[in-house]
mmCIF file of C-alpha atoms in Angstrom:
data_model
loop_
_atom_site.group_PDB
_atom_site.id
_atom_site.type_symbol
_atom_site.label_atom_id
_atom_site.label_comp_id
_atom_site.label_asym_id
_atom_site.label_seq_id
_atom_site.Cartn_x
_atom_site.Cartn_y
_atom_site.Cartn_z
ATOM 1 C CA VAL A 1 109.234 99.718 159.077
ATOM 2 C CA THR A 2 112.008 97.870 160.904
ATOM 3 C CA THR A 3 111.526 94.329 162.190
ATOM 4 C CA THR A 4 113.530 93.280 165.237
ATOM 5 C CA THR A 5 113.444 89.812 166.779
ATOM 6 C CA VAL A 6 114.653 88.876 170.225
ATOM 7 C CA THR A 7 114.203 85.818 172.412
ATOM 8 C CA VAL A 8 112.859 86.146 175.933
ATOM 9 C CA THR A 9 113.154 83.517 178.648
ATOM 10 C CA GLY A 10 110.940 82.894 181.639
ATOM 11 C CA MET A 11 107.494 83.395 180.139
ATOM 12 C CA THR A 12 105.117 80.662 181.271
ATOM 13 C CA CYS A 13 101.618 81.803 180.393
ATOM 14 C CA GLY A 14 99.430 84.305 178.595
ATOM 15 C CA HIS A 15 99.842 86.828 181.392
ATOM 16 C CA CYS A 16 103.599 86.764 180.845
ATOM 17 C CA VAL A 17 103.065 87.307 177.121
ATOM 18 C CA GLU A 18 100.849 90.302 177.821
ATOM 19 C CA ALA A 19 103.378 91.789 180.246
ATOM 20 C CA VAL A 20 106.134 91.600 177.629
ATOM 21 C CA ARG A 21 103.850 92.900 174.877
ATOM 22 C CA THR A 22 102.845 95.873 177.002
ATOM 23 C CA GLU A 23 106.334 96.922 178.067
ATOM 24 C CA VAL A 24 107.966 96.444 174.669
ATOM 25 C CA GLY A 25 104.990 98.137 173.038
ATOM 26 C CA ARG A 26 105.761 101.304 175.007
ATOM 27 C CA LEU A 27 109.099 101.814 173.276
ATOM 28 C CA ASP A 28 109.293 104.741 170.882
ATOM 29 C CA THR A 29 108.132 104.092 167.315
ATOM 30 C CA VAL A 30 106.968 100.528 168.013
ATOM 31 C CA ARG A 31 103.982 99.579 165.872
ATOM 32 C CA SER A 32 103.395 95.987 166.877
ATOM 33 C CA VAL A 33 104.771 93.291 169.133
ATOM 34 C CA ASP A 34 104.196 89.604 168.524
ATOM 35 C CA VAL A 35 105.169 87.126 171.224
ATOM 36 C CA ASP A 36 105.361 83.365 170.817
ATOM 37 C CA LEU A 37 105.069 81.794 174.252
ATOM 38 C CA ASP A 38 106.522 78.392 173.357
ATOM 39 C CA SER A 39 109.668 79.631 171.659
ATOM 40 C CA GLY A 40 110.025 82.934 173.514
ATOM 41 C CA LEU A 41 110.438 84.667 170.160
ATOM 42 C CA VAL A 42 109.393 88.317 170.211
ATOM 43 C CA THR A 43 108.942 90.054 166.875
ATOM 44 C CA ILE A 44 108.808 93.832 167.005
ATOM 45 C CA GLU A 45 107.863 96.166 164.198
ATOM 46 C CA SER A 46 108.900 99.790 164.559
ATOM 47 C CA ASP A 47 109.226 102.902 162.470
ATOM 48 C CA ALA A 48 112.874 103.333 163.427
ATOM 49 C CA PRO A 49 115.629 100.902 164.405
ATOM 50 C CA LEU A 50 115.386 100.001 168.083
ATOM 51 C CA ASP A 51 118.126 100.338 170.627
ATOM 52 C CA SER A 52 118.929 96.902 171.998
ATOM 53 C CA ALA A 53 119.507 98.277 175.499
ATOM 54 C CA ALA A 54 116.025 99.793 175.433
ATOM 55 C CA ILE A 55 114.495 96.462 174.437
ATOM 56 C CA ARG A 56 116.426 94.737 177.190
ATOM 57 C CA ALA A 57 115.230 97.306 179.719
ATOM 58 C CA ALA A 58 111.605 96.857 178.643
ATOM 59 C CA VAL A 59 111.831 93.083 178.960
ATOM 60 C CA ASP A 60 113.486 93.462 182.358
ATOM 61 C CA GLU A 61 110.701 95.830 183.403
ATOM 62 C CA ALA A 62 108.152 93.156 182.477
ATOM 63 C CA GLY A 63 110.029 90.722 184.715
ATOM 64 C CA TYR A 64 111.783 88.557 182.138
ATOM 65 C CA GLU A 65 115.156 88.265 180.467
ATOM 66 C CA LEU A 66 116.514 88.472 176.976
ATOM 67 C CA VAL A 67 118.603 85.641 175.688
ATOM 68 C CA PRO A 68 122.020 87.346 175.267
ATOM 69 C CA VAL B 1 86.132 83.930 210.555
ATOM 70 C CA THR B 2 85.866 80.854 208.352
ATOM 71 C CA THR B 3 88.901 79.342 206.662
ATOM 72 C CA THR B 4 88.348 77.497 203.389
ATOM 73 C CA THR B 5 91.070 75.743 201.428
ATOM 74 C CA VAL B 6 90.875 74.658 197.824
ATOM 75 C CA THR B 7 93.448 73.508 195.288
ATOM 76 C CA VAL B 8 93.747 75.218 191.930
ATOM 77 C CA THR B 9 95.488 73.772 188.871
ATOM 78 C CA GLY B 10 97.087 75.562 185.956
ATOM 79 C CA MET B 11 98.828 78.438 187.719
ATOM 80 C CA THR B 12 102.363 78.891 186.394
ATOM 81 C CA CYS B 13 103.579 82.271 187.601
ATOM 82 C CA GLY B 14 103.001 85.241 189.854
ATOM 83 C CA HIS B 15 100.528 86.754 187.400
ATOM 84 C CA CYS B 16 98.393 83.633 187.702
ATOM 85 C CA VAL B 17 98.521 83.899 191.482
ATOM 86 C CA GLU B 18 97.383 87.518 191.312
ATOM 87 C CA ALA B 19 94.522 86.658 188.954
ATOM 88 C CA VAL B 20 93.221 84.014 191.361
ATOM 89 C CA ARG B 21 93.724 86.263 194.382
ATOM 90 C CA THR B 22 91.792 89.066 192.719
ATOM 91 C CA GLU B 23 88.809 86.998 191.594
ATOM 92 C CA VAL B 24 88.447 84.990 194.794
ATOM 93 C CA GLY B 25 88.973 88.158 196.815
ATOM 94 C CA ARG B 26 85.838 89.624 195.217
ATOM 95 C CA LEU B 27 83.579 87.020 196.796
ATOM 96 C CA ASP B 28 81.268 88.267 199.519
ATOM 97 C CA THR B 29 82.714 88.390 203.035
ATOM 98 C CA VAL B 30 86.212 87.342 201.967
ATOM 99 C CA ARG B 31 88.888 88.911 204.146
ATOM 100 C CA SER B 32 92.051 87.413 202.727
ATOM 101 C CA VAL B 33 93.252 85.020 200.056
ATOM 102 C CA ASP B 34 96.600 83.266 200.216
ATOM 103 C CA VAL B 35 97.827 81.382 197.165
ATOM 104 C CA ASP B 36 100.759 78.975 197.070
ATOM 105 C CA LEU B 37 101.971 78.732 193.488
ATOM 106 C CA ASP B 38 103.890 75.476 193.852
ATOM 107 C CA SER B 39 101.132 73.464 195.502
ATOM 108 C CA GLY B 40 98.148 75.323 194.072
ATOM 109 C CA LEU B 41 96.758 75.593 197.582
ATOM 110 C CA VAL B 42 94.435 78.561 198.073
ATOM 111 C CA THR B 43 93.537 79.520 201.631
ATOM 112 C CA ILE B 44 90.569 81.829 201.997
ATOM 113 C CA GLU B 45 89.452 83.603 205.131
ATOM 114 C CA SER B 46 85.914 84.909 205.160
ATOM 115 C CA ASP B 47 83.369 86.214 207.619
ATOM 116 C CA ALA B 48 80.779 83.637 206.516
ATOM 117 C CA PRO B 49 81.039 80.127 205.072
ATOM 118 C CA LEU B 50 81.658 80.264 201.306
ATOM 119 C CA ASP B 51 79.572 78.567 198.673
ATOM 120 C CA SER B 52 81.775 76.103 196.832
ATOM 121 C CA ALA B 53 80.089 76.873 193.508
ATOM 122 C CA ALA B 54 80.942 80.542 193.984
ATOM 123 C CA ILE B 55 84.578 79.713 194.631
ATOM 124 C CA ARG B 56 84.639 77.503 191.564
ATOM 125 C CA ALA B 57 83.101 80.282 189.458
ATOM 126 C CA ALA B 58 85.681 82.791 190.697
ATOM 127 C CA VAL B 59 88.553 80.447 189.888
ATOM 128 C CA ASP B 60 87.046 79.771 186.457
ATOM 129 C CA GLU B 61 86.732 83.512 185.901
ATOM 130 C CA ALA B 62 90.428 83.898 186.608
ATOM 131 C CA GLY B 63 91.102 81.239 183.988
ATOM 132 C CA TYR B 64 91.998 78.254 186.172
ATOM 133 C CA GLU B 65 90.358 75.157 187.579
ATOM 134 C CA LEU B 66 89.623 73.755 190.973
ATOM 135 C CA VAL B 67 90.742 70.252 191.759
ATOM 136 C CA PRO B 68 87.399 68.467 192.191
#
């Protein structure tokens, strides 16, 4: 299992957290997604290393942005 | 058509607005619900006067609170 952490900006509430969890959770091989609203830290566990562009696209799809 | 306005606290994003719109929109005779995120002002148009307790319950159900 690979653990990837990214930081997402713009989340303000539990709905935002759920939107990010849902979109990131759809990526191939992802097992779990943990989102900390206060810090914006997103911790992703997956069976294979994740492509950073794919993570960025999922976060964009949810309506938020990755910290570069 | 009756127009009722209430103020809701705790909404932080577009998801919050949608949650309030959905729950208040389920009340009997409601035709439209307009929510202003910045002010918290919710403007409801309905075919009959609305019960304030019902509005409060709908807002609670969405996870927010009415300004008394």
